[in-house]
Coordinates of C-alpha atoms and ligand atoms in Angstrom, one line a residue:
Chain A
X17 CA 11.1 -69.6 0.6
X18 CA 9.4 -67.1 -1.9
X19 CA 10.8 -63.6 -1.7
X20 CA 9.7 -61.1 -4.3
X21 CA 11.6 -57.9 -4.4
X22 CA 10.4 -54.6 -6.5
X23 CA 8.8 -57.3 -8.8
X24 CA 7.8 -54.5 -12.4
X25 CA 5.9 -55.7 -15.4
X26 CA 4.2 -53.8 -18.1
X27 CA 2.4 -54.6 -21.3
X28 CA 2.8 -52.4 -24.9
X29 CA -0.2 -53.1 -26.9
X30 CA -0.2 -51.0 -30.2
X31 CA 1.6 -48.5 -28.2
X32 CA -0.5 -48.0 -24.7
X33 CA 1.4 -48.9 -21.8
X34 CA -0.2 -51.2 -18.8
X35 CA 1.6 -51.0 -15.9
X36 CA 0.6 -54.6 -14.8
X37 CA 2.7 -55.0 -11.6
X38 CA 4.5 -51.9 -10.3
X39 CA 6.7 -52.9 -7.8
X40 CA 5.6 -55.6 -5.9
X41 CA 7.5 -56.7 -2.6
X42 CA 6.5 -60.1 -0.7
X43 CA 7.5 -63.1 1.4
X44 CA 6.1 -66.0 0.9
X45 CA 7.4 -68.7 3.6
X46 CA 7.5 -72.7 3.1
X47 CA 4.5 -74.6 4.5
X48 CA 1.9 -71.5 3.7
X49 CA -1.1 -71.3 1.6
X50 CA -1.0 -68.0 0.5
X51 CA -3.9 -66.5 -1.0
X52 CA -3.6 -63.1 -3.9
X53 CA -7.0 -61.4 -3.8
X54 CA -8.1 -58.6 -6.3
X55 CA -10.3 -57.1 -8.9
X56 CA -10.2 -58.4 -12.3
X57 CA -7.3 -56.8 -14.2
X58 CA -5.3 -56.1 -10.6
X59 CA -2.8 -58.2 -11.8
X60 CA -2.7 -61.8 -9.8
X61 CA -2.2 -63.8 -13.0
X62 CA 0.7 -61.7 -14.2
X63 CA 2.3 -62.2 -10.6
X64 CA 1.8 -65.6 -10.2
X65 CA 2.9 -65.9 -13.8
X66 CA 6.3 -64.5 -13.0
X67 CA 6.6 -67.2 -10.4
X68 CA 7.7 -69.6 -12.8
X69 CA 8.6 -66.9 -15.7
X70 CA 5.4 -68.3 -17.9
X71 CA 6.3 -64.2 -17.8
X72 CA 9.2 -62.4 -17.7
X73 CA 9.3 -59.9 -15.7
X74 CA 11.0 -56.4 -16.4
X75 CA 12.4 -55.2 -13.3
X76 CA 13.3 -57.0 -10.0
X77 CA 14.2 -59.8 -8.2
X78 CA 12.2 -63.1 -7.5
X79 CA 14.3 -65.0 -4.8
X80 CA 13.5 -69.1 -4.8
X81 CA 15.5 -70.8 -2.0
X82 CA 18.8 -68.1 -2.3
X83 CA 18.5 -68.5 -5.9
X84 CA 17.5 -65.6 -8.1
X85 CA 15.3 -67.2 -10.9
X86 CA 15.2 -64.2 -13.1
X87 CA 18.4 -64.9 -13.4
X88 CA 18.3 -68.9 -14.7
X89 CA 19.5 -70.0 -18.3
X90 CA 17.2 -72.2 -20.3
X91 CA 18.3 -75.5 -18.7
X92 CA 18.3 -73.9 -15.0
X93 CA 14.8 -73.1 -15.7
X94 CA 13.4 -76.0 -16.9
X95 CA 15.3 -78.2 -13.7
X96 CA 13.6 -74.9 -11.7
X97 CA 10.1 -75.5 -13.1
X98 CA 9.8 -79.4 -12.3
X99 CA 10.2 -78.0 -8.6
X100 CA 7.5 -75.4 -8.9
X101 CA 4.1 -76.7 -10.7
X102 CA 1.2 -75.1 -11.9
X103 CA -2.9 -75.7 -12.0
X104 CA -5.1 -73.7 -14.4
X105 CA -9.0 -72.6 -14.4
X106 CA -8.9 -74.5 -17.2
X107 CA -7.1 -77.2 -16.3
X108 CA -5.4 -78.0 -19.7
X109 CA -4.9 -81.3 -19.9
X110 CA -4.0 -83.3 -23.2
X111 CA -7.0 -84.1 -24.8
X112 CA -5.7 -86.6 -27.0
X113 CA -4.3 -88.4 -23.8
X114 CA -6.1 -90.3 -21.4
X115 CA -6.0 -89.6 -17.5
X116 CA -2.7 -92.3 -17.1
X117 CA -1.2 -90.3 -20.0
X118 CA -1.5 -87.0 -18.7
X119 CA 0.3 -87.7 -14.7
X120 CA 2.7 -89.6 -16.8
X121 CA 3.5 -86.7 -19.1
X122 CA 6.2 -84.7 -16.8
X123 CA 7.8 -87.6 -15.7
X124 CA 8.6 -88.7 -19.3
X125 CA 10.4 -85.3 -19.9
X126 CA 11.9 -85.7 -16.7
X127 CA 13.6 -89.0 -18.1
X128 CA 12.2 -90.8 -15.8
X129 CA 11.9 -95.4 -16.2
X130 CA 9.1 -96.8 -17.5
X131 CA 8.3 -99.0 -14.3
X132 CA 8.9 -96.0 -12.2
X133 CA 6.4 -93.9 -14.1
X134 CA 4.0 -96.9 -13.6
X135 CA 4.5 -97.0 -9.9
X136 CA 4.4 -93.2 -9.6
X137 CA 1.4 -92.6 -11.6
X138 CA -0.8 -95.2 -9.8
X139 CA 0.4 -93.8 -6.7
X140 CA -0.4 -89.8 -7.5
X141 CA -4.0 -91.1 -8.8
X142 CA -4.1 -92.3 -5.4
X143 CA -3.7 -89.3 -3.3
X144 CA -6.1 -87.5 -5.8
X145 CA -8.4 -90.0 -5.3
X146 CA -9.2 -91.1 -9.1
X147 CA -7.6 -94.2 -9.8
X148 CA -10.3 -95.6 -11.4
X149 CA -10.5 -93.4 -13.7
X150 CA -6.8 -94.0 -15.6
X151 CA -8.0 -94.8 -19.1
X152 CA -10.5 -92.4 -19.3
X153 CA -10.0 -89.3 -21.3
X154 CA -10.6 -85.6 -20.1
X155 CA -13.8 -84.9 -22.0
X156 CA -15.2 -87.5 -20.5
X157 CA -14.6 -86.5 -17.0
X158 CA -16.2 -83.8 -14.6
X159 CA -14.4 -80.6 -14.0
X160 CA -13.6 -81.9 -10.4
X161 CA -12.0 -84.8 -12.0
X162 CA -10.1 -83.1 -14.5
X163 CA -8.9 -81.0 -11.8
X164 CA -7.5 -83.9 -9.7
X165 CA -5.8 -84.9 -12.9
X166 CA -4.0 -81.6 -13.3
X167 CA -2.9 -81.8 -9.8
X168 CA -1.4 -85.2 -10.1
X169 CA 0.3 -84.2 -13.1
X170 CA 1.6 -81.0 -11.3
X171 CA 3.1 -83.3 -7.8
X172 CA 4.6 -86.0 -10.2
X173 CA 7.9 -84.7 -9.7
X174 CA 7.6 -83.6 -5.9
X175 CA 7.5 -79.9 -6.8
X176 CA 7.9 -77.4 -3.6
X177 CA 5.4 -75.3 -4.5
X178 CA 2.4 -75.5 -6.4
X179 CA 0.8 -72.6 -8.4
X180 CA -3.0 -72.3 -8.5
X181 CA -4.4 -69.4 -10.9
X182 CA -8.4 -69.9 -10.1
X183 CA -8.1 -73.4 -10.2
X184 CA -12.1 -73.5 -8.3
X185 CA -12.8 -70.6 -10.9
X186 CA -14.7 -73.2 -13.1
X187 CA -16.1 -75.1 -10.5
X188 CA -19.4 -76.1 -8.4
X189 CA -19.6 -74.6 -5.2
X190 CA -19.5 -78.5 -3.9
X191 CA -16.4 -79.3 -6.0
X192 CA -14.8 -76.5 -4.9
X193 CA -14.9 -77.2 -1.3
X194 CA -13.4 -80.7 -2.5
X195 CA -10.6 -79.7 -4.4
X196 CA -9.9 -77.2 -1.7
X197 CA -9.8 -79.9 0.9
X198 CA -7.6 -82.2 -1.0
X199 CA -5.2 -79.3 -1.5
X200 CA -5.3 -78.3 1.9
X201 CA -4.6 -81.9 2.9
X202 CA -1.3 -82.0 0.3
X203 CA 0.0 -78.3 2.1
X204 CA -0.2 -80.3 5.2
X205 CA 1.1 -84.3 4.4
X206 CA 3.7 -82.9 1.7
X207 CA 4.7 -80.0 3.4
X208 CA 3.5 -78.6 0.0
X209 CA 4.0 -74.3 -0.2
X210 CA 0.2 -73.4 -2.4
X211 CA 0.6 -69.7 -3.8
X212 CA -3.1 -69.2 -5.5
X213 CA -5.1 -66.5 -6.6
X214 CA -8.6 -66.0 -6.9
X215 CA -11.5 -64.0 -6.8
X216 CA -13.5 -66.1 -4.1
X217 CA -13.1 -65.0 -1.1
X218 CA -14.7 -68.3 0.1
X219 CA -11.6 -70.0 -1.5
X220 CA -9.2 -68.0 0.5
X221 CA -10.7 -67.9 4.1
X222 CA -11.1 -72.0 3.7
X223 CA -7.4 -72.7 2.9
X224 CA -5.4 -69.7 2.8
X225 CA -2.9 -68.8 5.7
X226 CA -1.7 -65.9 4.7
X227 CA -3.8 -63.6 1.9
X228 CA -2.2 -60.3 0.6
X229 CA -5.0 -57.5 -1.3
X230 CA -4.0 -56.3 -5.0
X231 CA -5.3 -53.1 -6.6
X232 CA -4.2 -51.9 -9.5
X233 CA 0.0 -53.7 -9.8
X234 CA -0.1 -53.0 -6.1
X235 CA 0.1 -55.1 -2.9
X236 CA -2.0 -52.8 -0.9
X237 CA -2.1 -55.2 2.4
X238 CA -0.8 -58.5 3.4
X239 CA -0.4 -60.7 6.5
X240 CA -1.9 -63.5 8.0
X241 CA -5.4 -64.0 6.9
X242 CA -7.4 -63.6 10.3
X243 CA -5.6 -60.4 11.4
X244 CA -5.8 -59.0 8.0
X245 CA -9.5 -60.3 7.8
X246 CA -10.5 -58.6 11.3
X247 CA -9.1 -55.2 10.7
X248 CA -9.1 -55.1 6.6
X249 CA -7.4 -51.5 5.6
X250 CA -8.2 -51.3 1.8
X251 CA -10.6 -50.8 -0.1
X252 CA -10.9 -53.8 -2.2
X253 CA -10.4 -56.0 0.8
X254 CA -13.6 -54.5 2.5
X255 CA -15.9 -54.5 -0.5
X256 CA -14.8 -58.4 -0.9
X257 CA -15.6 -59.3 2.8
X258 CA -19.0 -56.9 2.7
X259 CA -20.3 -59.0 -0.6
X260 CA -18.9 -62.4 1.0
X261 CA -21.6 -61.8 3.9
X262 CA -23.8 -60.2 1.7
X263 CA -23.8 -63.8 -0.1
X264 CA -23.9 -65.8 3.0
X265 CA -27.1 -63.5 4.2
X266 CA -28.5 -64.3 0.9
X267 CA -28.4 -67.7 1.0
X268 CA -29.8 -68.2 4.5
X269 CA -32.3 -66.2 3.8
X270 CA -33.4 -68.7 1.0
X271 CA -32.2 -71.6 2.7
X272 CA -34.8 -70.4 5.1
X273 CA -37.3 -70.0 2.4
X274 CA -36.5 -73.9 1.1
Chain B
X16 CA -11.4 -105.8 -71.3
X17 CA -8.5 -107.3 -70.4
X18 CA -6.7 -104.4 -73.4
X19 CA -7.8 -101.9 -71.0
X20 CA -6.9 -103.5 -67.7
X21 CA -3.1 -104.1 -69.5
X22 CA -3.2 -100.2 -70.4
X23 CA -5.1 -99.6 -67.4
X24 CA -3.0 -101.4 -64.4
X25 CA 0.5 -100.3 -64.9
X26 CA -0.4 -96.6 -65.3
X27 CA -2.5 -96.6 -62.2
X28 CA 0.3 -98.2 -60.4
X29 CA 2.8 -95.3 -61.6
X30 CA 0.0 -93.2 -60.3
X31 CA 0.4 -94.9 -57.2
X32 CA 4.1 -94.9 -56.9
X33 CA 4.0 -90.9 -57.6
X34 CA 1.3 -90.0 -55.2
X35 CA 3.0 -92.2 -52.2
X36 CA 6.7 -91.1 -52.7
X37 CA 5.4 -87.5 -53.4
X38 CA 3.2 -87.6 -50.0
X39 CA 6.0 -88.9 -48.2
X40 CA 8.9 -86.2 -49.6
X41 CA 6.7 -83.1 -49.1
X42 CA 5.8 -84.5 -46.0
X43 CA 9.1 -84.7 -45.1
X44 CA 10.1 -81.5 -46.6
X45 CA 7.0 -79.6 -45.4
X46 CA 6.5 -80.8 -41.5
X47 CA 9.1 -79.2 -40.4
X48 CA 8.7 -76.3 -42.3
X49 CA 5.2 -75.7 -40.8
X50 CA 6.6 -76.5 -37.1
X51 CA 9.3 -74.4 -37.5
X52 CA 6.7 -71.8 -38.9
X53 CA 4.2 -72.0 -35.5
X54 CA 7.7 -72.1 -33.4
X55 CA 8.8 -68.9 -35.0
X56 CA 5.9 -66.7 -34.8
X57 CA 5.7 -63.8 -32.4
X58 CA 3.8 -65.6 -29.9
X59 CA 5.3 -69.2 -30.6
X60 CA 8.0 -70.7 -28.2
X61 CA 10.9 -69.7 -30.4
X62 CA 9.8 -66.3 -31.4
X63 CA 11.8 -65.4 -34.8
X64 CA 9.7 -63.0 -36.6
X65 CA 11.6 -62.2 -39.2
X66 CA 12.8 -65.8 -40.1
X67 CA 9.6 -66.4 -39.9
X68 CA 8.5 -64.0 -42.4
X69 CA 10.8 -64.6 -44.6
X70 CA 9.9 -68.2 -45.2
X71 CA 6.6 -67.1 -44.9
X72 CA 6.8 -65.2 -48.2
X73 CA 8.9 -67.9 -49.9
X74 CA 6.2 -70.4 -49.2
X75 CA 3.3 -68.0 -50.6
X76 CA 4.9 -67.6 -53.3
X77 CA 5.7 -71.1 -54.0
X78 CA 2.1 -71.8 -53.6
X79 CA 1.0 -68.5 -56.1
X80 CA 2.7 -70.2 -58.9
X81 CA 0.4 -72.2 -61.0
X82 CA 1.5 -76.1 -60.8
X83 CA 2.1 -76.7 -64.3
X84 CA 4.4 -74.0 -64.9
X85 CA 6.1 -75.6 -61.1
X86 CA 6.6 -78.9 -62.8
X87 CA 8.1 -77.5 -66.1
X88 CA 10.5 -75.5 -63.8
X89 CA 11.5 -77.9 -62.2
X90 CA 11.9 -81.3 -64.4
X91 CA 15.0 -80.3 -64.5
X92 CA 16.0 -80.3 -61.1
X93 CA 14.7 -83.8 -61.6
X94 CA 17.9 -84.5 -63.8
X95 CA 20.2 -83.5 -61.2
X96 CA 18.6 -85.5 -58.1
X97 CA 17.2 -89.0 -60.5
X98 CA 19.1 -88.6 -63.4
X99 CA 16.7 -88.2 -65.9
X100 CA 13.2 -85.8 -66.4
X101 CA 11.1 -88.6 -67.6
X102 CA 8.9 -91.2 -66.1
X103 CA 7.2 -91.7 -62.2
X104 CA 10.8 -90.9 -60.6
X105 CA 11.3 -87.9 -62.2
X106 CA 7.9 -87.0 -61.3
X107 CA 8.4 -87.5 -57.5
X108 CA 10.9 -84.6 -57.3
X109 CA 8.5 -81.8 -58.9
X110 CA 5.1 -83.5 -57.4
X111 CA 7.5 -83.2 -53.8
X112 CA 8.0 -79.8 -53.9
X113 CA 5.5 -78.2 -54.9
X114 CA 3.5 -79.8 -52.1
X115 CA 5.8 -79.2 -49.7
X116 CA 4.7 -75.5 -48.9
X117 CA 1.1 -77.1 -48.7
X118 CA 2.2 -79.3 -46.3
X119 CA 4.1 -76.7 -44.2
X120 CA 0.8 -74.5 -43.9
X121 CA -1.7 -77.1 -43.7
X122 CA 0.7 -78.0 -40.8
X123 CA 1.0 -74.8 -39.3
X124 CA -2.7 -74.2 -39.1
X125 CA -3.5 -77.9 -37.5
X126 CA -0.8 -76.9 -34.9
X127 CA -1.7 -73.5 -34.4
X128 CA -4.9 -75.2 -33.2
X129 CA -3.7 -76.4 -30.3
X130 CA -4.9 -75.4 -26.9
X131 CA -2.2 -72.7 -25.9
X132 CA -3.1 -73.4 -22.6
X133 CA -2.0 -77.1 -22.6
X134 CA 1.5 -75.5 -24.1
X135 CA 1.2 -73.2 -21.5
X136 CA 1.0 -76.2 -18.8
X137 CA 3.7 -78.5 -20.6
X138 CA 6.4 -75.2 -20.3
X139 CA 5.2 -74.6 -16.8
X140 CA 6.1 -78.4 -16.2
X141 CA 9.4 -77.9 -17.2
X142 CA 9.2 -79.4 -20.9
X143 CA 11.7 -78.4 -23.6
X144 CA 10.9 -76.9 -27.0
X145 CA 11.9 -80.3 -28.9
X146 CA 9.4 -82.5 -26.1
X147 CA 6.7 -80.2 -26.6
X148 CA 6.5 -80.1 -30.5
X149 CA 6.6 -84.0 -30.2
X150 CA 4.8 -84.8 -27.1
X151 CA 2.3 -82.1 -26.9
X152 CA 1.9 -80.3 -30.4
X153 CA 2.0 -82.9 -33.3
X154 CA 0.1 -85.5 -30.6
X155 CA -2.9 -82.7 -29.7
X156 CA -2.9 -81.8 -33.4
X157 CA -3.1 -85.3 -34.6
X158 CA -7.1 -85.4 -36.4
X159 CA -5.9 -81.9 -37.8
X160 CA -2.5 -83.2 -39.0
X161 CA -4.3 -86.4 -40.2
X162 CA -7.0 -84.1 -42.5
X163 CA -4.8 -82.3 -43.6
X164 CA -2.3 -84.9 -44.7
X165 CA -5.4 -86.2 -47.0
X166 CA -5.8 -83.0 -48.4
X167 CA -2.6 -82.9 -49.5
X168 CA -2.3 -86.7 -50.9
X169 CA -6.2 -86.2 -52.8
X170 CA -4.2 -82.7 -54.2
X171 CA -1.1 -84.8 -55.1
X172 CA -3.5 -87.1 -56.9
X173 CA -4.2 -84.1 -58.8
X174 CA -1.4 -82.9 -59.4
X175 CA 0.0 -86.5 -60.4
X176 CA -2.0 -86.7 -63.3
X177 CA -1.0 -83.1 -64.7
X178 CA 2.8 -84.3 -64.0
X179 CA 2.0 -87.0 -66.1
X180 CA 1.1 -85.8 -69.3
X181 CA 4.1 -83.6 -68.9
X182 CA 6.6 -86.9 -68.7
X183 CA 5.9 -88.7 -65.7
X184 CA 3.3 -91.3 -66.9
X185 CA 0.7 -92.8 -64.9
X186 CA -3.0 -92.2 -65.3
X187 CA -3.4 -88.5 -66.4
X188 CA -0.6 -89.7 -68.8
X189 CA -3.1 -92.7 -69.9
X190 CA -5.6 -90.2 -70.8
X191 CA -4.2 -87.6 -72.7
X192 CA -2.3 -90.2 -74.9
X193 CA -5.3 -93.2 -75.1
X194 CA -8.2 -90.8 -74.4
X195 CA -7.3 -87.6 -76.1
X196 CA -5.3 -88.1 -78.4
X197 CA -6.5 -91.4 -79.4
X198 CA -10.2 -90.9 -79.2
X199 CA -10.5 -94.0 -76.7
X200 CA -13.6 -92.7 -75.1
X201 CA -13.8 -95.9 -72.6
X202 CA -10.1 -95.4 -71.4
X203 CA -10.7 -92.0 -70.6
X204 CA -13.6 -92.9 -68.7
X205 CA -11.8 -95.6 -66.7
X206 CA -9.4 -92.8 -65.8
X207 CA -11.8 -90.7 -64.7
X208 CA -13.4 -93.2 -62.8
X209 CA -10.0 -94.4 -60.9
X210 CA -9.0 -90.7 -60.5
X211 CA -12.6 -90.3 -58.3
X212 CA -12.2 -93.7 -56.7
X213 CA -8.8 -93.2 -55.6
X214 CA -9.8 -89.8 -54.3
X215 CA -12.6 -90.8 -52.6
X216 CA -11.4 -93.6 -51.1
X217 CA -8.4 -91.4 -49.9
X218 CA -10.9 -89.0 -48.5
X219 CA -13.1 -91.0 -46.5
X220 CA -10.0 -92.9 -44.9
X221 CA -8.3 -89.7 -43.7
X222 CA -11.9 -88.7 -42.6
X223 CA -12.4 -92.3 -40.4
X224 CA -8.9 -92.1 -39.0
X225 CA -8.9 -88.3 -37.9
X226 CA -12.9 -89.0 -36.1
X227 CA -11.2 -92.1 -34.2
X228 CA -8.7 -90.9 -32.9
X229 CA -10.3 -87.2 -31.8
X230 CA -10.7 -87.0 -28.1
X231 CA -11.8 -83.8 -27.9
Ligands
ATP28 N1 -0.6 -61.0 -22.2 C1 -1.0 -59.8 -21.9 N2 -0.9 -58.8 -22.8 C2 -1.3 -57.6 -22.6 N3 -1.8 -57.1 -21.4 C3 -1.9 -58.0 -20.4 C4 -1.5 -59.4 -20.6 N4 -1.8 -60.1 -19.5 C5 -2.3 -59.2 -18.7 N5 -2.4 -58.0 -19.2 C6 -2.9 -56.8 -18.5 O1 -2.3 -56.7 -17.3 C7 -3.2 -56.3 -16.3 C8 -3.2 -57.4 -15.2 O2 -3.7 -58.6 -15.7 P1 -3.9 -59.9 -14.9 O3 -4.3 -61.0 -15.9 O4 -2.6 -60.1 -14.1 O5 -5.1 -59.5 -13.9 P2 -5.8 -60.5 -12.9 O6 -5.8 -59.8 -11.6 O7 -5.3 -61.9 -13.0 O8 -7.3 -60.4 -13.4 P3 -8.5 -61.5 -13.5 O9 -9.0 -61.6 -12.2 O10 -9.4 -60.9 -14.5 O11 -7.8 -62.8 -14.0 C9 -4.5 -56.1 -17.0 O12 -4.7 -54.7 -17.2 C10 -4.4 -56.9 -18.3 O13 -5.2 -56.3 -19.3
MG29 MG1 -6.2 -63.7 -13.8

């Protein structure tokens, strides 16, 4: 579905070079939820981020059902980017527009009828499970909520693939596992491809299928998540898995102690 | 009483007339000025630095130029678009631009404001430049756009009056000819007084207007 070939990007800021991605190669297949793990600064954001060319990249190929999408004029890439949608840490929703507002937001641009905005919008609040919450505005919901929000916006117009750049990042622990739940549910009813990154390794052995390690610009493994899990090769990948037990020891240990 | 409220009524209502056509022109002159200015910058949508510095400059200095010496330059532009340099109309056309480059940057900043994540997520959902100044800029920036419009109409109030004694009439006019020149002490005061209600009324409206509709 996804195939990435020899994928460069670098940064120049007041003259010093960062080599953000330096040659990435990877397959992502329809169906998976595949998980990018890494340091801060290894360059997830920036990879996911040429996914949908919020950043262009400088070298290679990014392959999107036969279709090179580096390659897309303006239109193309708009049509392109109401099949692939994105969630943020953040969320960013539109303040100054209440929950109804928001899902309805990329099916206006998409020129889409007033009664089949109304129809759709109910029915997206639905499957995220806040309908009735449609005249509220963001700051008055909970992070959770405003997530659910910003992934009914993102599935209003039946993407392929959704985007996730730490979208648990800002969450509870509690939430989390919520959000993750609902997104695993929507990889499995819509057939819906997930690409996310994060920094949780929790995140990525609850939901992910496939995971691939970055260090430094570099994919330094990938595969499906339990065989790469069981035998972990790099570096990064083992520290992440030795503090993810290291947590889990600590809080038995003071769940024992409550 | 009533001599005053005969002088007083038909300048304030030239005041009026000036201030609202001038607020409307430079609004209309300046908006899209100040969009195209947050567009154009090196990290805007459109990215057109140069353009961008270039009206940049011609906006600063625009706004360098002390107003009174604007106006006298440019009475006689008045000739060419109203047909004549004296009286409220004339005024508009002066008044109009010489707000306008304070409406393009009060613009700019109140949209430079905006989130750039929520921009982010409107281009990531596929939105085009024109649907994302409309639907996600000006409405995000609204309390901002809405402050800043009252600063601009309680500086055209201003200004008004100093266009005014130069040939456009109104209240400022009122003064210098009944107050000044005249010695008619209670006229000027009216003036005054008007000048500070009109003001602050305009102020705290703007204010009420740009809380209420703040979701933030
Ligand atoms: N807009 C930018 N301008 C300049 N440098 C950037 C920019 N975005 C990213 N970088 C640099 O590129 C490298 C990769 O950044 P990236 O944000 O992709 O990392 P990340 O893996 O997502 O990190 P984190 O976990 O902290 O989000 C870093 O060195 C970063 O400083
Ligand atoms: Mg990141």
């Amino acid at each position: 579905m996804i195939e990435i070939k020899d994928l460069k990007k670098s940064y120049l800021i007041n003259g010093n070079k960062t080599e953000a991605l330096k040659g990435i190669n990877l397959k992502i297949e329809k169906g998976q939820v595949f998980g990018i793990i890494g340091k801060s600064g290894a360059g997830k954001s920036t990879l996911l981020r040429c996914l949908n060319l919020l950043e262009t990249p400088d070298e290679g190929e990014i392959i999107v059902e036969g279709r090179d999408i580096t390659k897309f004029n303006k239109r193309e890439l708009r049509e392109y980017r109401k099949n692939v949608s994105m969630i943020f840490q953040h969320f960013n929703l539109l303040s100054n527009s209440n929950v109804y507002k928001n899902v309805a937001f990329p099916l206006e641009i998409a020129g889409h009828k007033r009664d089949y905005i109304d129809k759709r919008v109910r029915e997206l609040l639905k499957i995220v499970g806040i309908e009735d919450k449609e005249k509220e505005y963001p700051s008055n919901l909970s992070g959770g909520q405003k997530q659910r929000v910003a992934i009914a916006r993102a599935l209003a117009n039946n993407p392929k693939i959704l985007l996730c750049d730490e979208a648990t990042s800002a969450l509870d622990p509690l939430t989390t596992k919520q959000i993750l739940d609902l997104l695993l549910e929507l990889n499995k009813t819509l057939g819906l491809t997930i690409v996310l990154i994060t920094h949780e390794m929790d995140v990525v052995d609850r939901i992910c299928s496939n995971v691939a390690v970055m260090e430094k610009g570099e994919i330094v493994e990938e595969g499906i998540k339990d065989e790469v899990f069981k035998s972990p090769k790099s570096k990064t990948l083992r520290q992440f898995l030795q503090s993810q037990k290291g947590e889990v020891i600590y809080l038995d240990f003071k769940e024992r102690a409550i | 009483m009533s001599e005053i409220l005969k002088l007083v009524l038909p300048s304030f209502l030239d005041t009026l007339y000036m201030v609202v056509f001038s607020t409307l022109f430079s609004i209309l002159l300046g908006a899209p000025l100040g969009i195209f200015l947050v567009l154009s910058d090196k990290e805007g949508l459109l990215k057109m630095p140069k353009l961008n510095s270039i009206i940049g400059s011609i906006i600063n200095i625009t706004r360098s130029i002390p107003f009174i010496i604007l106006i006298i330059l440019l009475f006689p532009l008045s000739r060419v678009i109203v047909g004549t340099t004296i009286g409220k109309e004339a005024a508009v056309v002066p008044l109009s631009i010489a707000a306008a480059p304070f409406v393009a940057r009060v613009v700019e900043s109140a949209l430079k404001d905006v989130n750039k994540g929520v921009i982010e997520a409107a281009v990531s959902l596929g939105a085009s430049t024109p649907q994302i100044v409309f639907k996600v800029l000006i409405k995000e920036a609204l309390p901002g756009l809405i402050l800043g419009i009252t600063l601009t109409i309680v500086n055209i109030i201003g200004y008004s009056a100093m266009a005014g004694v130069i040939g456009g009439g109104g209240i400022g006019d009122l003064a210098v000819r009944y107050g000044y020149q005249r010695f008619r002490t209670d006229i000027l005061i009216v003036t005054v007084i008007i000048l500070i209600l009109l003001v602050e009324i305009t102020q705290r409206t703007g204010n009420y207007f740009a809380k209420k509709i703040d979701r933030r």
